[in-house]
Amino acid sequence: MSRLAFRAAAAAVGVALLAGYLTAALFVADLLRAAWAARPDLPVLVALLVAGALGSAYLSYRLGTAQILANLEGDRVPRRRAPELHRRIDALAARMDLPRPALYVTDARAPNAFAVGGGSGGGALVIDRSLFGLLSPREVEAILAHELAHLEGNDGFAIAMADGVGRSLVGVATLVALPALLALSGLAAASAWIRGRPGDRSGPFARLHRGLAGALFAGFVLATLVVRSRSRRREFAADDRAAEVTGDPAALARALRRIERATDPEWPLAPFSSQKRTDEAAERWLSTHPSTDERVERLRERAESQGPTRRIPAGPSRATVGQGRSWR
């Protein structure tokens, strides 16, 4: 094929691509205009959007909670099978004026504990069996108090709702910008084909498309960072509440440090660990949990302010920061 024939064919492909993308963009724009024309009054529209965002976030939270409990590699533990553990949970729940949560013990062979649900339903505490061999009774009690603090604050629900609303806002912005994204994508592809360079995306339309898509992605990242920041603050708050309820911040600090050691891939006794430690700032910002070093230091200061206490084990490295842990 001669160069002239190739350029003519490429130009034809470019025109066809432009027509297809512009048709799609106009179709989406017409749908959006029709939806806007049929909109209710502005207060009603805002109320409907808010209700939709909250409703979808709540549904996602409820389904996610049910799925977590359904997929556990363990069973709900009745009182007769673990009377002492139930007694400790009862005592802590009574001090915190909480509904009694259900208790599940898993066999994942990785030291882990987390809270599910909350509110008037009581929620559930999930504890891996390996914690009982790793921690002392006081340390187990401190971890239980920390998880109960999450249930007390209904943290899982609040964070899930904030995350759902943030994603809904970004989704609405993406829908509004969709006609422009389609048009710019078509213009960028058509321009490249017409110039005889189908793979080239360095033109002005391609740059505009990347800029708009980047702005939408930045909005998603910002919403995620806000939610993750709140999650880390709630971890600190749960640490403080556990220290207040048990009166032993050092026990929680020791528990956190021992769990960190057991979940550190470089630790000799952690063959089943999938956790990794990182110094990357971006990963710390996206983490749901503060570093163990930060948490232990706060608890150490609190313990010292209360007077002499048992030694808190030093960590593998004061300079490293743990990624978001599944335990709290």
CSV table of C-alpha atoms in Angstrom, one decimal:
chain,number,residue,atom,x,y,z
A,1,MET,CA,0.0,0.0,0.0
A,2,SER,CA,1.4,3.4,-1.0
A,3,ARG,CA,1.9,6.1,1.5
A,4,LEU,CA,-0.9,8.2,0.0
A,5,ALA,CA,-3.3,5.2,0.2
A,6,PHE,CA,-2.4,4.6,3.8
A,7,ARG,CA,-3.0,8.2,4.8
A,8,ALA,CA,-6.3,8.2,3.0
A,9,ALA,CA,-7.3,4.9,4.8
A,10,ALA,CA,-6.1,6.3,8.2
A,11,ALA,CA,-8.0,9.5,7.7
A,12,ALA,CA,-11.2,7.5,6.9
A,13,VAL,CA,-10.7,5.5,10.1
A,14,GLY,CA,-10.1,8.7,12.0
A,15,VAL,CA,-13.3,10.3,10.7
A,16,ALA,CA,-15.2,7.1,11.5
A,17,LEU,CA,-13.8,7.0,15.1
A,18,LEU,CA,-14.7,10.7,15.6
A,19,ALA,CA,-18.2,10.1,14.4
A,20,GLY,CA,-18.7,7.2,16.7
A,21,TYR,CA,-17.3,8.9,19.8
A,22,LEU,CA,-19.2,12.1,19.1
A,23,THR,CA,-22.4,10.2,18.6
A,24,ALA,CA,-21.9,8.4,21.9
A,25,ALA,CA,-21.1,11.7,23.6
A,26,LEU,CA,-24.2,13.4,22.2
A,27,PHE,CA,-26.4,10.5,23.2
A,28,VAL,CA,-25.1,10.6,26.8
A,29,ALA,CA,-25.4,14.4,26.8
A,30,ASP,CA,-29.0,14.1,25.6
A,31,LEU,CA,-29.8,11.6,28.4
A,32,LEU,CA,-28.3,13.9,31.0
A,33,ARG,CA,-30.2,16.9,29.6
A,34,ALA,CA,-33.4,15.0,29.7
A,35,ALA,CA,-32.8,13.9,33.2
A,36,TRP,CA,-31.9,17.5,34.2
A,37,ALA,CA,-35.1,18.8,32.5
A,38,ALA,CA,-37.2,16.2,34.4
A,39,ARG,CA,-35.5,17.0,37.7
A,40,PRO,CA,-37.6,17.9,40.7
A,41,ASP,CA,-37.1,21.2,42.6
A,42,LEU,CA,-33.5,21.7,43.8
A,43,PRO,CA,-34.1,20.9,47.5
A,44,VAL,CA,-35.9,17.7,46.5
A,45,LEU,CA,-33.1,16.8,44.0
A,46,VAL,CA,-30.5,17.3,46.7
A,47,ALA,CA,-32.5,15.2,49.2
A,48,LEU,CA,-32.8,12.4,46.6
A,49,LEU,CA,-29.1,12.4,45.8
A,50,VAL,CA,-28.2,12.4,49.5
A,51,ALA,CA,-30.7,9.6,50.2
A,52,GLY,CA,-29.4,7.6,47.3
A,53,ALA,CA,-25.7,8.0,48.4
A,54,LEU,CA,-26.5,7.1,52.0
A,55,GLY,CA,-28.8,4.2,51.0
A,56,SER,CA,-26.2,2.6,48.7
A,57,ALA,CA,-23.5,3.1,51.3
A,58,TYR,CA,-25.7,1.5,54.0
A,59,LEU,CA,-26.6,-1.4,51.7
A,60,SER,CA,-23.0,-2.0,50.9
A,61,TYR,CA,-22.1,-1.9,54.6
A,62,ARG,CA,-24.8,-4.4,55.6
A,63,LEU,CA,-23.9,-6.8,52.8
A,64,GLY,CA,-20.2,-6.5,53.5
A,65,THR,CA,-20.7,-7.2,57.2
A,66,ALA,CA,-22.9,-10.3,56.4
A,67,GLN,CA,-20.3,-11.5,53.9
A,68,ILE,CA,-17.4,-11.1,56.4
A,69,LEU,CA,-19.2,-13.2,59.0
A,70,ALA,CA,-20.3,-15.8,56.4
A,71,ASN,CA,-16.7,-16.3,55.1
A,72,LEU,CA,-15.0,-16.6,58.5
A,73,GLU,CA,-12.9,-19.7,58.8
A,74,GLY,CA,-14.3,-20.4,62.3
A,75,ASP,CA,-17.5,-20.6,64.3
A,76,ARG,CA,-19.5,-18.6,66.8
A,77,VAL,CA,-18.3,-19.6,70.2
A,78,PRO,CA,-21.0,-20.2,72.9
A,79,ARG,CA,-20.4,-19.4,76.5
A,80,ARG,CA,-20.0,-23.0,77.6
A,81,ARG,CA,-17.0,-23.4,75.3
A,82,ALA,CA,-15.1,-20.4,76.6
A,83,PRO,CA,-16.6,-19.2,79.9
A,84,GLU,CA,-13.5,-17.2,81.0
A,85,LEU,CA,-13.3,-15.3,77.7
A,86,HIS,CA,-17.0,-14.6,77.7
A,87,ARG,CA,-16.7,-13.4,81.3
A,88,ARG,CA,-14.0,-10.9,80.3
A,89,ILE,CA,-16.0,-9.6,77.4
A,90,ASP,CA,-19.1,-9.3,79.7
A,91,ALA,CA,-17.1,-7.3,82.2
A,92,LEU,CA,-15.7,-4.9,79.5
A,93,ALA,CA,-19.1,-4.5,77.8
A,94,ALA,CA,-20.6,-3.7,81.1
A,95,ARG,CA,-18.0,-1.0,81.9
A,96,MET,CA,-18.6,0.5,78.5
A,97,ASP,CA,-22.4,0.2,78.7
A,98,LEU,CA,-22.5,-1.8,75.4
A,99,PRO,CA,-24.8,-4.5,74.1
A,100,ARG,CA,-23.2,-7.9,74.4
A,101,PRO,CA,-21.4,-8.7,71.1
A,102,ALA,CA,-21.3,-12.1,69.5
A,103,LEU,CA,-18.0,-13.9,69.7
A,104,TYR,CA,-16.3,-15.7,66.8
A,105,VAL,CA,-13.0,-17.6,67.0
A,106,THR,CA,-11.1,-18.3,63.7
A,107,ASP,CA,-8.3,-20.5,62.8
A,108,ALA,CA,-6.4,-18.5,60.2
A,109,ARG,CA,-3.1,-19.1,62.1
A,110,ALA,CA,-2.3,-15.3,62.0
A,111,PRO,CA,-2.7,-13.2,65.1
A,112,ASN,CA,-5.7,-11.0,64.3
A,113,ALA,CA,-8.8,-9.5,66.0
A,114,PHE,CA,-11.4,-7.2,64.6
A,115,ALA,CA,-14.9,-5.9,65.3
A,116,VAL,CA,-17.8,-6.2,62.9
A,117,GLY,CA,-21.1,-4.3,63.0
A,118,GLY,CA,-22.1,-2.3,66.1
A,119,GLY,CA,-24.9,-0.1,67.2
A,120,SER,CA,-28.0,-1.5,68.9
A,121,GLY,CA,-27.4,-5.0,67.3
A,122,GLY,CA,-24.3,-5.4,69.4
A,123,GLY,CA,-22.0,-6.4,66.6
A,124,ALA,CA,-19.5,-9.2,66.7
A,125,LEU,CA,-15.9,-9.7,67.9
A,126,VAL,CA,-13.7,-11.9,65.8
A,127,ILE,CA,-10.5,-13.3,67.3
A,128,ASP,CA,-8.0,-15.6,65.8
A,129,ARG,CA,-7.0,-18.6,68.0
A,130,SER,CA,-3.3,-17.8,67.7
A,131,LEU,CA,-3.7,-14.7,69.8
A,132,PHE,CA,-4.3,-16.8,72.9
A,133,GLY,CA,-0.9,-18.4,72.6
A,134,LEU,CA,0.8,-15.1,71.7
A,135,LEU,CA,-0.6,-12.8,74.4
A,136,SER,CA,-1.1,-12.8,78.1
A,137,PRO,CA,-4.6,-12.6,79.6
A,138,ARG,CA,-4.1,-8.9,80.3
A,139,GLU,CA,-3.0,-8.3,76.8
A,140,VAL,CA,-5.9,-10.2,75.3
A,141,GLU,CA,-8.2,-8.1,77.5
A,142,ALA,CA,-6.6,-4.9,76.1
A,143,ILE,CA,-7.2,-6.1,72.5
A,144,LEU,CA,-10.8,-6.9,73.4
A,145,ALA,CA,-11.3,-3.5,74.9
A,146,HIS,CA,-9.9,-1.9,71.8
A,147,GLU,CA,-12.3,-3.8,69.6
A,148,LEU,CA,-15.2,-3.0,71.8
A,149,ALA,CA,-14.3,0.7,71.6
A,150,HIS,CA,-14.8,0.3,67.8
A,151,LEU,CA,-18.2,-1.1,68.4
A,152,GLU,CA,-19.0,1.6,71.0
A,153,GLY,CA,-18.2,4.3,68.5
A,154,ASN,CA,-19.8,2.4,65.6
A,155,ASP,CA,-16.6,3.1,63.7
A,156,GLY,CA,-17.1,0.5,61.0
A,157,PHE,CA,-20.5,2.0,60.1
A,158,ALA,CA,-19.3,5.6,60.1
A,159,ILE,CA,-16.3,4.9,58.0
A,160,ALA,CA,-18.2,2.7,55.5
A,161,MET,CA,-20.8,5.5,55.1
A,162,ALA,CA,-18.2,8.2,54.6
A,163,ASP,CA,-16.5,6.0,52.0
A,164,GLY,CA,-19.7,5.3,50.2
A,165,VAL,CA,-20.8,8.9,50.1
A,166,GLY,CA,-17.3,10.0,48.8
A,167,ARG,CA,-17.5,7.3,46.1
A,168,SER,CA,-21.0,8.4,45.1
A,169,LEU,CA,-19.9,12.0,44.8
A,170,VAL,CA,-17.0,11.0,42.5
A,171,GLY,CA,-19.4,8.8,40.6
A,172,VAL,CA,-21.8,11.7,40.0
A,173,ALA,CA,-19.0,13.9,38.8
A,174,THR,CA,-17.8,11.2,36.4
A,175,LEU,CA,-21.3,10.8,35.0
A,176,VAL,CA,-21.5,14.6,34.4
A,177,ALA,CA,-18.1,14.6,32.7
A,178,LEU,CA,-18.7,11.5,30.6
A,179,PRO,CA,-19.8,13.4,27.4
A,180,ALA,CA,-16.7,15.5,27.5
A,181,LEU,CA,-14.5,12.4,28.2
A,182,LEU,CA,-16.1,10.6,25.2
A,183,ALA,CA,-15.7,13.7,22.9
A,184,LEU,CA,-12.1,14.3,23.9
A,185,SER,CA,-11.2,10.6,23.5
A,186,GLY,CA,-12.8,10.6,20.0
A,187,LEU,CA,-11.0,13.8,19.0
A,188,ALA,CA,-7.7,12.5,20.3
A,189,ALA,CA,-8.0,9.2,18.4
A,190,ALA,CA,-9.3,10.8,15.2
A,191,SER,CA,-6.5,13.4,15.3
A,192,ALA,CA,-3.9,10.7,15.6
A,193,TRP,CA,-5.3,8.6,12.8
A,194,ILE,CA,-5.7,11.6,10.5
A,195,ARG,CA,-2.1,12.6,11.1
A,196,GLY,CA,-1.1,9.0,10.1
A,197,ARG,CA,0.2,8.2,13.7
A,198,PRO,CA,-2.6,6.0,15.2
A,199,GLY,CA,-0.7,5.3,18.4
A,200,ASP,CA,0.2,8.9,19.1
A,201,ARG,CA,-1.5,10.4,22.1
A,202,SER,CA,0.6,13.5,22.5
A,203,GLY,CA,-1.9,15.9,20.9
A,204,PRO,CA,-3.9,18.7,22.6
A,205,PHE,CA,-7.1,16.6,22.8
A,206,ALA,CA,-5.3,13.7,24.4
A,207,ARG,CA,-3.7,16.0,26.9
A,208,LEU,CA,-7.2,17.5,27.8
A,209,HIS,CA,-8.6,14.0,28.1
A,210,ARG,CA,-5.8,13.0,30.5
A,211,GLY,CA,-6.3,16.2,32.5
A,212,LEU,CA,-10.0,15.7,32.9
A,213,ALA,CA,-9.6,12.0,33.8
A,214,GLY,CA,-6.8,12.9,36.2
A,215,ALA,CA,-9.0,15.4,37.9
A,216,LEU,CA,-11.7,12.8,38.5
A,217,PHE,CA,-9.1,10.3,39.7
A,218,ALA,CA,-7.7,13.0,42.0
A,219,GLY,CA,-11.2,13.5,43.5
A,220,PHE,CA,-11.4,9.7,44.1
A,221,VAL,CA,-8.0,9.7,45.8
A,222,LEU,CA,-8.9,12.7,47.9
A,223,ALA,CA,-12.1,11.1,49.1
A,224,THR,CA,-10.1,7.9,49.9
A,225,LEU,CA,-7.5,9.9,51.8
A,226,VAL,CA,-10.1,11.7,53.9
A,227,VAL,CA,-11.7,8.4,54.9
A,228,ARG,CA,-8.4,6.7,55.6
A,229,SER,CA,-7.4,9.7,57.8
A,230,ARG,CA,-10.5,9.4,59.8
A,231,SER,CA,-9.9,5.6,60.1
A,232,ARG,CA,-6.5,6.2,61.6
A,233,ARG,CA,-7.9,8.8,64.0
A,234,ARG,CA,-10.5,6.3,65.2
A,235,GLU,CA,-7.7,3.8,65.8
A,236,PHE,CA,-6.0,6.3,68.2
A,237,ALA,CA,-9.4,6.9,69.8
A,238,ALA,CA,-10.0,3.2,70.3
A,239,ASP,CA,-6.5,2.8,71.9
A,240,ASP,CA,-7.3,5.7,74.3
A,241,ARG,CA,-10.6,4.2,75.2
A,242,ALA,CA,-9.2,0.7,75.8
A,243,ALA,CA,-6.5,2.2,78.0
A,244,GLU,CA,-9.1,4.1,79.9
A,245,VAL,CA,-11.4,1.1,80.4
A,246,THR,CA,-8.6,-1.4,81.4
A,247,GLY,CA,-6.5,1.1,83.2
A,248,ASP,CA,-3.4,-0.6,81.6
A,249,PRO,CA,-2.2,1.1,78.5
A,250,ALA,CA,1.1,-0.8,78.7
A,251,ALA,CA,-0.8,-4.1,78.2
A,252,LEU,CA,-2.3,-2.8,74.9
A,253,ALA,CA,1.2,-1.5,73.8
A,254,ARG,CA,2.7,-4.9,74.5
A,255,ALA,CA,0.0,-6.6,72.6
A,256,LEU,CA,0.4,-4.4,69.6
A,257,ARG,CA,4.1,-4.9,69.6
A,258,ARG,CA,3.8,-8.7,69.9
A,259,ILE,CA,1.2,-8.8,67.1
A,260,GLU,CA,3.5,-6.7,64.9
A,261,ARG,CA,6.4,-9.0,65.5
A,262,ALA,CA,4.3,-12.1,64.7
A,263,THR,CA,3.0,-10.5,61.5
A,264,ASP,CA,6.3,-9.1,60.3
A,265,PRO,CA,7.6,-11.3,57.4
A,266,GLU,CA,11.2,-10.7,58.6
A,267,TRP,CA,10.4,-12.0,62.1
A,268,PRO,CA,11.6,-15.7,62.4
A,269,LEU,CA,8.4,-16.8,64.1
A,270,ALA,CA,6.0,-15.4,61.4
A,271,PRO,CA,6.0,-18.0,58.6
A,272,PHE,CA,2.4,-17.3,57.7
A,273,SER,CA,2.6,-13.6,57.5
A,274,SER,CA,1.4,-11.7,54.5
A,275,GLN,CA,2.0,-8.2,56.0
A,276,LYS,CA,4.7,-5.9,54.9
A,277,ARG,CA,6.3,-2.9,56.4
A,278,THR,CA,6.9,0.2,54.3
A,279,ASP,CA,8.5,3.6,54.5
A,280,GLU,CA,6.5,4.9,51.5
A,281,ALA,CA,4.6,8.1,52.4
A,282,ALA,CA,1.8,7.3,49.9
A,283,GLU,CA,1.2,3.9,51.5
A,284,ARG,CA,1.1,5.4,55.0
A,285,TRP,CA,-1.5,7.9,53.8
A,286,LEU,CA,-3.6,5.2,52.3
A,287,SER,CA,-3.3,2.9,55.3
A,288,THR,CA,-6.3,2.4,57.5
A,289,HIS,CA,-4.1,2.1,60.6
A,290,PRO,CA,-1.4,4.3,62.1
A,291,SER,CA,2.0,2.7,62.5
A,292,THR,CA,2.6,0.5,65.5
A,293,ASP,CA,5.4,2.8,66.5
A,294,GLU,CA,3.1,5.8,66.8
A,295,ARG,CA,0.5,3.8,68.7
A,296,VAL,CA,3.0,2.3,71.1
A,297,GLU,CA,4.6,5.6,71.8
A,298,ARG,CA,1.3,7.2,72.7
A,299,LEU,CA,0.5,4.3,75.0
A,300,ARG,CA,3.9,4.4,76.5
A,301,GLU,CA,3.5,8.1,77.3
A,302,ARG,CA,0.1,7.4,78.8
A,303,ALA,CA,1.5,4.5,80.9
A,304,GLU,CA,4.4,6.6,82.2
A,305,SER,CA,2.0,9.4,83.2
A,306,GLN,CA,0.1,6.8,85.3
A,307,GLY,CA,3.3,5.7,87.1
A,308,PRO,CA,5.6,2.7,87.0
A,309,THR,CA,4.4,-0.1,84.8
A,310,ARG,CA,5.7,-3.2,83.1
A,311,ARG,CA,8.2,-2.8,80.3
A,312,ILE,CA,6.9,-2.3,76.8
A,313,PRO,CA,8.9,-4.4,74.4
A,314,ALA,CA,10.8,-2.4,71.8
A,315,GLY,CA,9.9,-2.9,68.2
A,316,PRO,CA,11.9,-4.4,65.3
A,317,SER,CA,12.7,-0.8,64.1
A,318,ARG,CA,11.6,2.6,65.3
A,319,ALA,CA,12.2,4.0,61.9
A,320,THR,CA,9.8,1.7,60.0
A,321,VAL,CA,6.1,2.2,59.7
A,322,GLY,CA,3.6,-0.6,59.4
A,323,GLN,CA,1.1,-0.8,56.6
A,324,GLY,CA,-2.5,-0.9,57.5
A,325,ARG,CA,-3.1,-3.9,59.7
A,326,SER,CA,-6.3,-6.0,59.8
A,327,TRP,CA,-6.1,-6.1,63.6
A,328,ARG,CA,-7.1,-3.0,65.5
